[in-house]
XYZ file of C-alpha atoms in Angstrom:
570
model
C 57.668 90.571 71.193
C 57.695 87.038 72.624
C 60.808 85.281 73.848
C 60.978 83.117 70.717
C 61.333 86.240 68.581
C 64.296 87.797 70.321
C 67.598 87.740 68.391
C 70.049 84.989 69.236
C 73.760 84.617 68.578
C 74.989 81.204 67.433
C 78.754 81.498 67.247
C 79.508 84.407 64.909
C 76.000 84.265 63.374
C 73.238 86.512 64.702
C 69.754 85.097 64.124
C 66.888 87.579 63.913
C 64.755 85.249 66.028
C 64.900 81.785 67.553
C 62.699 80.031 65.006
C 64.573 77.322 63.100
C 63.274 75.617 60.002
C 64.631 72.056 60.305
C 65.844 70.018 57.352
C 62.930 68.397 55.488
C 63.308 66.688 52.127
C 61.374 68.365 49.309
C 62.173 66.405 46.093
C 62.536 69.797 44.384
C 66.198 69.412 43.380
C 67.053 68.247 39.874
C 67.595 64.570 39.191
C 71.362 65.076 39.521
C 71.010 67.054 42.778
C 71.383 70.514 41.273
C 69.476 73.481 42.684
C 66.304 74.312 40.715
C 64.105 77.396 40.550
C 61.383 75.427 42.341
C 63.737 74.606 45.207
C 64.768 78.254 45.531
C 61.138 79.420 45.496
C 60.171 76.917 48.210
C 62.878 78.037 50.607
C 62.489 81.699 49.673
C 58.851 81.597 50.809
C 59.985 80.415 54.264
C 62.762 83.021 54.455
C 60.323 85.750 53.450
C 57.967 84.374 56.090
C 60.406 85.268 58.856
C 62.303 82.116 59.883
C 65.467 83.068 61.766
C 67.449 80.058 60.585
C 66.677 77.861 57.591
C 68.313 74.438 57.448
C 68.379 73.193 53.868
C 67.393 69.554 53.546
C 69.711 66.607 54.037
C 72.483 66.309 51.444
C 74.919 63.425 51.389
C 78.665 64.145 51.525
C 79.229 61.021 49.441
C 77.372 59.847 46.298
C 76.793 56.455 47.918
C 74.899 58.024 50.795
C 71.947 59.519 48.920
C 68.698 58.657 50.661
C 66.159 59.872 48.092
C 65.893 60.594 44.400
C 66.160 64.336 43.636
C 68.208 64.882 46.797
C 70.150 68.145 47.013
C 73.788 67.589 46.034
C 76.860 68.704 47.981
C 79.257 65.815 47.319
C 81.080 67.526 44.442
C 82.427 70.995 43.677
C 80.033 71.323 40.735
C 77.157 71.919 43.167
C 78.701 74.968 44.830
C 77.463 77.616 42.394
C 73.853 76.444 42.556
C 73.938 76.289 46.333
C 75.449 79.766 46.403
C 72.486 81.084 44.402
C 70.077 79.515 46.900
C 71.942 81.024 49.852
C 72.035 84.510 48.311
C 68.275 84.556 47.788
C 67.488 83.428 51.331
C 69.870 85.882 52.936
C 68.231 88.733 51.042
C 65.187 88.093 53.216
C 67.134 88.125 56.466
C 67.429 84.420 57.278
C 70.619 82.671 58.303
C 71.120 79.512 56.233
C 72.624 76.152 57.185
C 72.646 72.878 55.253
C 72.238 69.419 56.765
C 74.912 66.848 55.899
C 73.811 63.253 56.255
C 74.568 59.822 54.837
C 71.697 57.343 54.536
C 73.850 54.270 55.172
C 71.808 51.085 55.121
C 68.655 53.100 54.385
C 69.698 53.849 50.803
C 68.347 51.541 48.059
C 70.942 50.463 45.504
C 69.199 52.234 42.627
C 69.335 55.504 44.586
C 72.887 55.364 45.951
C 74.236 53.859 42.721
C 76.086 50.971 44.323
C 76.158 48.625 47.279
C 74.487 50.144 50.351
C 76.759 50.296 53.393
C 76.299 50.487 57.134
C 78.069 49.773 60.396
C 77.145 46.090 60.116
C 75.628 43.556 57.773
C 71.921 44.374 58.152
C 68.733 44.203 56.102
C 66.057 46.900 56.110
C 62.803 47.506 54.286
C 62.959 51.034 52.909
C 60.098 53.073 51.439
C 61.300 55.085 48.447
C 58.641 55.285 45.731
C 57.683 51.780 46.775
C 59.196 49.264 49.156
C 62.792 48.076 48.751
C 64.665 45.382 50.644
C 68.102 46.869 51.318
C 70.877 44.542 52.384
C 73.867 46.623 53.435
C 77.421 45.450 53.857
C 79.611 46.533 56.776
C 82.049 49.374 56.265
C 85.695 48.615 56.951
C 87.850 50.979 59.016
C 89.485 52.565 55.984
C 86.081 53.351 54.480
C 84.921 54.887 57.765
C 87.921 57.195 57.760
C 87.265 58.151 54.135
C 83.641 58.981 54.910
C 84.703 61.195 57.804
C 86.884 63.085 55.345
C 83.926 63.298 52.925
C 81.862 65.030 55.605
C 84.671 67.539 56.145
C 85.013 68.248 52.412
C 81.256 68.720 52.065
C 81.279 71.133 55.004
C 83.998 73.169 53.287
C 81.886 73.286 50.106
C 78.984 74.553 52.194
C 81.147 77.367 53.530
C 82.329 78.176 49.994
C 78.683 78.398 48.882
C 78.021 80.979 51.581
C 76.145 78.887 54.126
C 76.369 80.251 57.670
C 76.809 76.783 59.158
C 76.192 73.067 58.748
C 74.174 70.474 60.610
C 75.524 66.926 60.946
C 72.677 64.408 60.960
C 73.345 61.687 63.532
C 69.752 60.666 64.165
C 66.619 59.099 62.741
C 68.348 55.888 61.690
C 70.729 57.246 59.057
C 74.407 56.240 58.933
C 75.790 58.136 61.947
C 72.698 57.232 63.934
C 73.121 53.625 62.836
C 76.601 53.584 64.366
C 75.124 54.940 67.618
C 72.274 52.417 67.757
C 72.845 48.876 69.071
C 70.002 47.814 66.794
C 72.121 48.566 63.714
C 75.674 48.404 65.067
C 76.812 44.852 65.805
C 80.525 45.516 65.371
C 83.163 44.114 67.692
C 85.997 46.483 66.750
C 86.748 50.033 67.919
C 83.480 51.275 66.343
C 81.117 48.888 68.122
C 80.123 47.544 71.490
C 80.371 50.205 74.190
C 78.737 53.606 73.832
C 82.186 55.193 73.545
C 82.979 52.953 70.590
C 79.574 53.410 68.923
C 79.972 57.192 69.209
C 83.500 57.168 67.796
C 82.492 57.725 64.152
C 80.192 60.643 65.042
C 82.929 62.319 67.074
C 85.508 61.768 64.338
C 83.187 63.411 61.796
C 82.721 66.401 64.094
C 86.447 66.672 64.761
C 87.339 66.492 61.033
C 84.734 69.107 60.167
C 85.913 71.401 62.951
C 89.521 71.021 61.859
C 88.640 71.863 58.252
C 86.309 74.770 59.049
C 88.204 76.458 61.845
C 86.911 77.413 65.298
C 84.209 79.933 64.337
C 82.054 78.199 61.720
C 78.892 76.806 63.418
C 78.369 73.045 63.402
C 75.079 71.677 64.756
C 74.682 68.013 65.679
C 71.218 66.551 65.226
C 70.633 63.471 67.347
C 67.870 61.057 68.301
C 67.379 61.173 72.061
C 65.236 58.022 72.186
C 64.483 55.523 69.436
C 61.338 54.284 71.215
C 62.513 50.758 70.366
C 63.681 47.992 72.716
C 67.464 47.794 72.563
C 67.779 51.137 70.787
C 69.236 54.486 71.816
C 67.894 55.870 75.090
C 68.058 59.339 76.609
C 70.925 58.690 79.082
C 73.126 57.426 76.233
C 72.131 60.341 74.000
C 73.031 62.843 76.723
C 76.513 61.361 77.021
C 76.991 61.588 73.259
C 75.859 65.232 73.299
C 78.418 66.101 75.981
C 81.193 64.433 73.991
C 79.994 66.108 70.801
C 80.218 69.557 72.350
C 83.783 68.775 73.382
C 84.549 67.555 69.837
C 83.455 70.820 68.227
C 79.656 70.905 68.010
C 78.357 74.480 68.342
C 74.780 73.402 69.167
C 72.718 70.244 69.662
C 69.431 69.652 67.849
C 67.467 67.119 69.919
C 64.931 64.983 68.071
C 63.515 61.527 68.782
C 62.403 58.393 66.989
C 64.085 56.592 64.121
C 63.329 54.091 61.406
C 63.797 51.428 64.088
C 60.785 52.768 65.990
C 57.637 50.618 65.950
C 55.557 53.427 64.415
C 56.462 55.067 61.095
C 55.246 58.342 62.621
C 57.627 58.281 65.597
C 59.854 60.966 64.058
C 56.909 63.136 62.989
C 54.358 63.040 65.818
C 50.771 62.863 64.491
C 47.828 65.015 65.524
C 46.955 63.033 68.643
C 50.460 63.589 70.060
C 50.894 66.321 72.677
C 52.234 69.656 71.497
C 55.958 69.899 72.192
C 56.152 66.134 72.466
C 59.993 65.975 72.252
C 60.725 69.091 74.302
C 61.381 67.122 77.484
C 64.358 65.450 75.765
C 65.845 68.819 74.797
C 65.347 70.047 78.357
C 67.377 67.145 79.756
C 70.152 67.601 77.196
C 70.343 71.319 77.982
C 71.005 70.539 81.638
C 74.124 68.582 80.601
C 75.745 70.644 77.827
C 77.240 74.114 77.635
C 76.260 74.787 74.017
C 72.846 75.951 72.731
C 70.099 73.381 72.325
C 67.385 73.246 69.661
C 64.021 71.700 70.600
C 61.642 70.166 68.066
C 58.447 68.128 68.032
C 55.065 69.643 67.176
C 55.882 73.133 68.420
C 53.051 74.559 66.350
C 51.689 77.061 68.854
C 53.528 80.385 69.286
C 52.706 80.515 72.992
C 54.431 77.147 73.456
C 57.499 78.408 71.585
C 57.703 81.390 73.929
C 57.252 79.188 76.999
C 60.087 76.857 75.950
C 62.497 79.789 75.666
C 61.257 81.587 78.793
C 61.592 78.474 80.952
C 65.088 77.775 79.637
C 64.202 74.353 78.264
C 65.965 75.165 74.982
C 67.631 78.077 73.243
C 66.041 77.681 69.819
C 62.845 76.037 68.590
C 62.481 74.095 65.332
C 59.179 74.506 63.495
C 58.942 71.998 60.670
C 55.596 70.867 59.312
C 53.938 74.066 60.533
C 56.234 76.010 58.172
C 55.162 73.744 55.330
C 51.541 74.539 56.159
C 52.162 78.282 56.563
C 55.500 79.779 55.482
C 54.550 83.011 57.282
C 54.209 81.308 60.674
C 57.070 83.361 62.228
C 55.846 86.755 61.011
C 52.259 86.076 62.049
C 53.314 84.684 65.418
C 55.610 87.614 66.129
C 52.821 90.050 65.251
C 50.432 88.290 67.620
C 48.181 87.261 64.709
C 48.028 83.676 65.939
C 44.541 83.017 64.576
C 45.740 83.960 61.073
C 48.271 81.091 61.002
C 47.112 78.335 58.666
C 47.094 75.355 61.051
C 49.172 72.260 60.423
C 47.083 69.120 60.977
C 50.075 66.900 61.804
C 48.459 64.436 59.418
C 51.878 63.570 57.920
C 50.592 63.938 54.381
C 53.798 65.857 53.612
C 55.948 62.944 54.776
C 53.954 60.284 52.935
C 53.824 62.205 49.679
C 57.543 62.966 49.913
C 58.307 59.264 50.203
C 56.107 58.667 47.176
C 58.088 61.184 45.148
C 56.747 64.700 45.715
C 55.965 67.155 48.487
C 52.327 68.037 49.222
C 50.360 69.387 52.155
C 46.740 68.767 53.133
C 46.105 72.416 53.949
C 48.594 74.443 51.861
C 47.951 74.008 48.134
C 51.103 75.844 47.057
C 53.782 73.676 48.657
C 56.330 72.875 45.981
C 54.451 75.137 43.578
C 55.486 78.479 45.020
C 56.531 79.753 41.592
C 52.966 79.317 40.322
C 51.326 81.281 43.125
C 49.804 84.449 41.715
C 49.014 87.166 44.283
C 48.201 89.785 41.630
C 44.708 91.283 41.793
C 42.215 90.322 39.130
C 42.217 92.540 36.049
C 38.455 92.832 36.315
C 36.562 92.203 39.559
C 33.611 89.880 38.938
C 30.604 88.744 40.918
C 31.325 85.095 41.667
C 29.011 82.660 43.423
C 30.585 79.631 45.106
C 28.040 76.880 45.775
C 29.224 74.610 48.580
C 30.890 75.408 51.894
C 33.270 72.486 52.239
C 37.068 72.896 52.232
C 37.229 73.342 48.444
C 34.515 76.004 48.420
C 35.966 77.833 51.406
C 39.506 77.848 50.026
C 38.254 79.029 46.647
C 36.093 81.811 48.111
C 38.997 83.038 50.241
C 41.431 83.004 47.313
C 39.018 84.751 44.955
C 38.293 87.489 47.484
C 42.033 88.037 47.938
C 42.236 88.753 44.210
C 39.535 91.408 44.503
C 36.493 89.545 43.194
C 33.079 90.093 44.821
C 32.396 86.641 46.215
C 29.308 85.059 47.720
C 29.306 81.538 49.188
C 26.228 79.372 49.695
C 26.018 76.257 51.864
C 22.794 74.266 52.146
C 23.637 73.025 55.651
C 23.568 75.291 58.708
C 27.307 74.803 59.330
C 30.288 75.307 57.042
C 32.922 72.597 56.612
C 31.250 69.966 54.480
C 32.435 66.369 54.663
C 35.552 67.418 56.579
C 33.386 67.779 59.690
C 32.440 64.117 59.371
C 36.045 63.100 58.719
C 37.030 64.825 61.959
C 34.837 62.405 63.892
C 36.265 59.261 62.316
C 38.847 57.129 64.155
C 41.440 57.710 61.417
C 42.268 60.640 59.169
C 44.353 59.509 56.205
C 46.941 57.265 57.889
C 47.010 58.715 61.403
C 44.641 58.608 64.345
C 42.195 61.477 64.028
C 41.798 64.324 66.491
C 38.502 66.149 66.017
C 39.674 69.417 67.564
C 42.692 69.600 65.238
C 40.695 68.981 62.060
C 37.874 71.313 63.056
C 40.559 73.915 63.779
C 41.382 74.015 60.076
C 37.701 74.423 59.197
C 37.435 77.313 61.659
C 40.545 78.918 60.132
C 39.005 78.729 56.660
C 35.740 80.228 57.932
C 37.561 83.071 59.687
C 39.604 83.876 56.610
C 36.560 83.777 54.323
C 34.736 86.265 56.538
C 37.838 88.415 57.024
C 38.220 88.778 53.248
C 34.671 90.063 52.916
C 33.006 87.016 51.397
C 29.234 87.122 51.839
C 28.302 83.773 53.423
C 24.778 82.331 53.357
C 24.186 79.042 55.166
C 20.928 77.115 54.862
C 20.780 78.145 51.207
C 20.512 75.476 48.534
C 22.219 76.020 45.215
C 19.250 75.232 43.003
C 19.036 76.363 39.413
C 16.226 78.761 40.273
C 18.065 80.317 43.230
C 21.245 80.768 41.236
C 19.363 82.250 38.292
C 17.721 84.765 40.629
C 21.097 85.803 42.120
C 22.448 86.638 38.631
C 26.168 85.975 39.290
C 28.690 86.511 36.521
C 30.466 83.262 37.369
C 29.286 80.181 39.258
C 31.654 77.683 40.861
C 30.097 74.404 41.940
C 31.828 72.915 44.991
C 29.003 70.696 46.219
C 31.048 67.522 46.489
C 29.880 64.035 45.655
C 26.805 62.040 46.572
C 26.531 58.269 47.098
C 24.177 56.362 44.856
C 20.980 54.957 46.351
C 22.096 51.318 46.905
C 24.839 52.319 49.376
C 22.510 54.361 51.554
C 19.893 51.627 51.331
C 22.347 49.039 52.644
C 24.334 51.209 55.058
C 21.999 51.036 58.129
C 22.010 47.253 58.029
C 25.774 47.167 57.586
C 26.323 49.425 60.574
C 24.079 47.248 62.774
C 25.809 44.051 61.729
C 28.075 42.103 64.061
C 30.982 42.448 61.654
C 30.726 46.226 61.599
C 30.939 46.340 65.391
C 34.433 44.875 65.261
C 36.882 47.645 66.243
C 39.374 46.826 63.500
C 36.677 46.782 60.812
C 35.278 50.099 62.028
C 38.717 51.692 61.897
C 39.297 50.330 58.389
C 35.918 51.574 57.191
C 36.743 55.015 58.570
C 40.199 55.060 56.965
C 40.187 57.641 54.193
C 41.911 55.589 51.493
C 40.070 52.339 52.279
C 36.780 54.226 52.244
C 37.645 55.819 48.912
C 38.359 52.403 47.368
C 35.040 51.074 48.650
C 33.053 54.047 47.423
C 34.822 54.891 44.185
C 32.366 52.903 42.100
C 29.360 54.116 44.096
C 29.933 57.846 43.961
C 28.632 60.223 41.350
C 29.492 63.887 41.149
C 26.181 65.662 41.629
C 27.775 68.999 40.768
C 28.209 68.037 37.119
C 24.418 67.790 36.670
C 23.886 71.230 38.221
C 26.685 72.649 36.095
C 25.091 71.219 32.968
C 21.763 72.879 33.694
C 23.407 76.240 34.405
C 25.524 76.100 31.282
C 22.414 75.352 29.262
C 21.148 78.736 30.442
C 24.319 80.448 29.220
C 26.129 80.837 32.552
C 29.896 80.543 33.026
C 30.301 77.570 35.357
C 33.328 75.862 36.888
C 33.621 72.724 39.010
C 36.017 72.222 41.917
C 36.751 69.634 44.588
C 34.761 66.395 44.634
C 32.449 67.875 42.040
C 35.258 67.165 39.569
C 36.792 63.914 40.816
C 36.292 62.431 44.303
C 39.573 62.922 46.113
C 41.051 63.982 49.426
C 41.553 67.196 51.368
C 44.846 68.054 49.650
C 43.309 67.591 46.202
C 40.327 69.747 47.160
C 42.345 72.741 48.348
C 44.848 72.397 45.486
C 42.102 72.403 42.889
C 40.454 75.406 44.509
C 43.657 77.434 44.650
C 44.580 76.679 41.062
C 41.112 77.612 39.821
C 41.333 80.886 41.747
C 44.502 81.792 39.830
C 42.711 81.279 36.510
C 39.623 83.331 37.385
């Protein structure tokens, strides 16, 4: 058993391992913030998967601090029963459960918070929430600051009443408490602005009020941004001082993150695939040297061996695994068992973050995120001989899922290598909206191939799915996953375009490689070749299904989602 999977005691709470699921918004709560069956199923999958501590997503202690639609509610007593149901289910699987309390401040659009947005100072931000909003916040007065500190304390008490094992106070990433800490948002000249001591005053008052209301033994974690990566913003030396004061004010642990909405890149808080693994760990290591309470490290800790190294070297006491738990809820169990190659790899493509901001949660590699209630692991009532034509991500995911249900599956790919168009996407400068890393993307292809072979799928490369070949194989069911083909004019013009002076411009090349730009350019030039094959096979009386780009040209997430959902029906 690695160091990251040893039990750990956080105050009176004993964690079964040191893996923390950090707070990540899901959009699975009801419109009024109530707990839904979908929300319970999402978190239950991660508890069943072995996470030692699950931190339920950010919930505002005050109605005016909501940061997203369908945000989990904790600002009123009416939410306690629903939260209690969520906690009971997660604890049945052995996880400790915290909830993150955070106020969006000047990052909350008026139609979300239901009133005038507020912040430490009069500031204007552009906020992405199902589209762009210009949010002009007014400055809180001292009385309102004191009332909000009390709201945090009351919300923490509700969390304890609901059965949570602890709370996390969010003072990072550019939300209200982080805004008070940051000189970029806090321009006050009173006791809550100016010096670091003054800018930290609100955070410390919130901690002190919560500690007073909860008593000495209920764990309170402070999450903080160690560096905003923005000129004039929070830096590590300032963050360390705040962490020391926070521990004295009642914080039981410090969760050290980095980046904020003030950072130049929208991906600063969620490092993309070209970022080093453990990219924020150095910040946690420096904070740990200065404080006497446990420290949680975060930042692309996707590899189990890295998690063990962080604990063994004493850089942190706990490790937060976020997007990797979205990609594979069973990450902790597989890592603890040494089955590292079985972990479905997170691409760090930030599809989850972008889709969440657009109104839902999705993942490029896990088709069941947010749909955990619809996942059907039951074996097929009748095992059938199924032929999957096409070895791209849709075909591979489908073949794997069908074999798991007990079907006898064969997969054909006309090329010598499996992976389809995803292998080409891995070589492009951009993948979706982040810089591409070929090794990371090919790692997902290799995972799919390993799982297909491990489940007993018979794979034949260099085999074309012609009508004659398929007829000779006599499958009971055929699934066409051959993708889309460009019409002749594009291929006729493409060599000249690529040799042109314009195409050699770096910006143009990056735009042409960008997944969404490319899709817009090609949408009118693509035709699903699979539909023609399917028509011929159906004319011969075969049961045929289409999946992936053979249905509608889309993206990786759409391909694996369509494959998984078809597998449930077959």
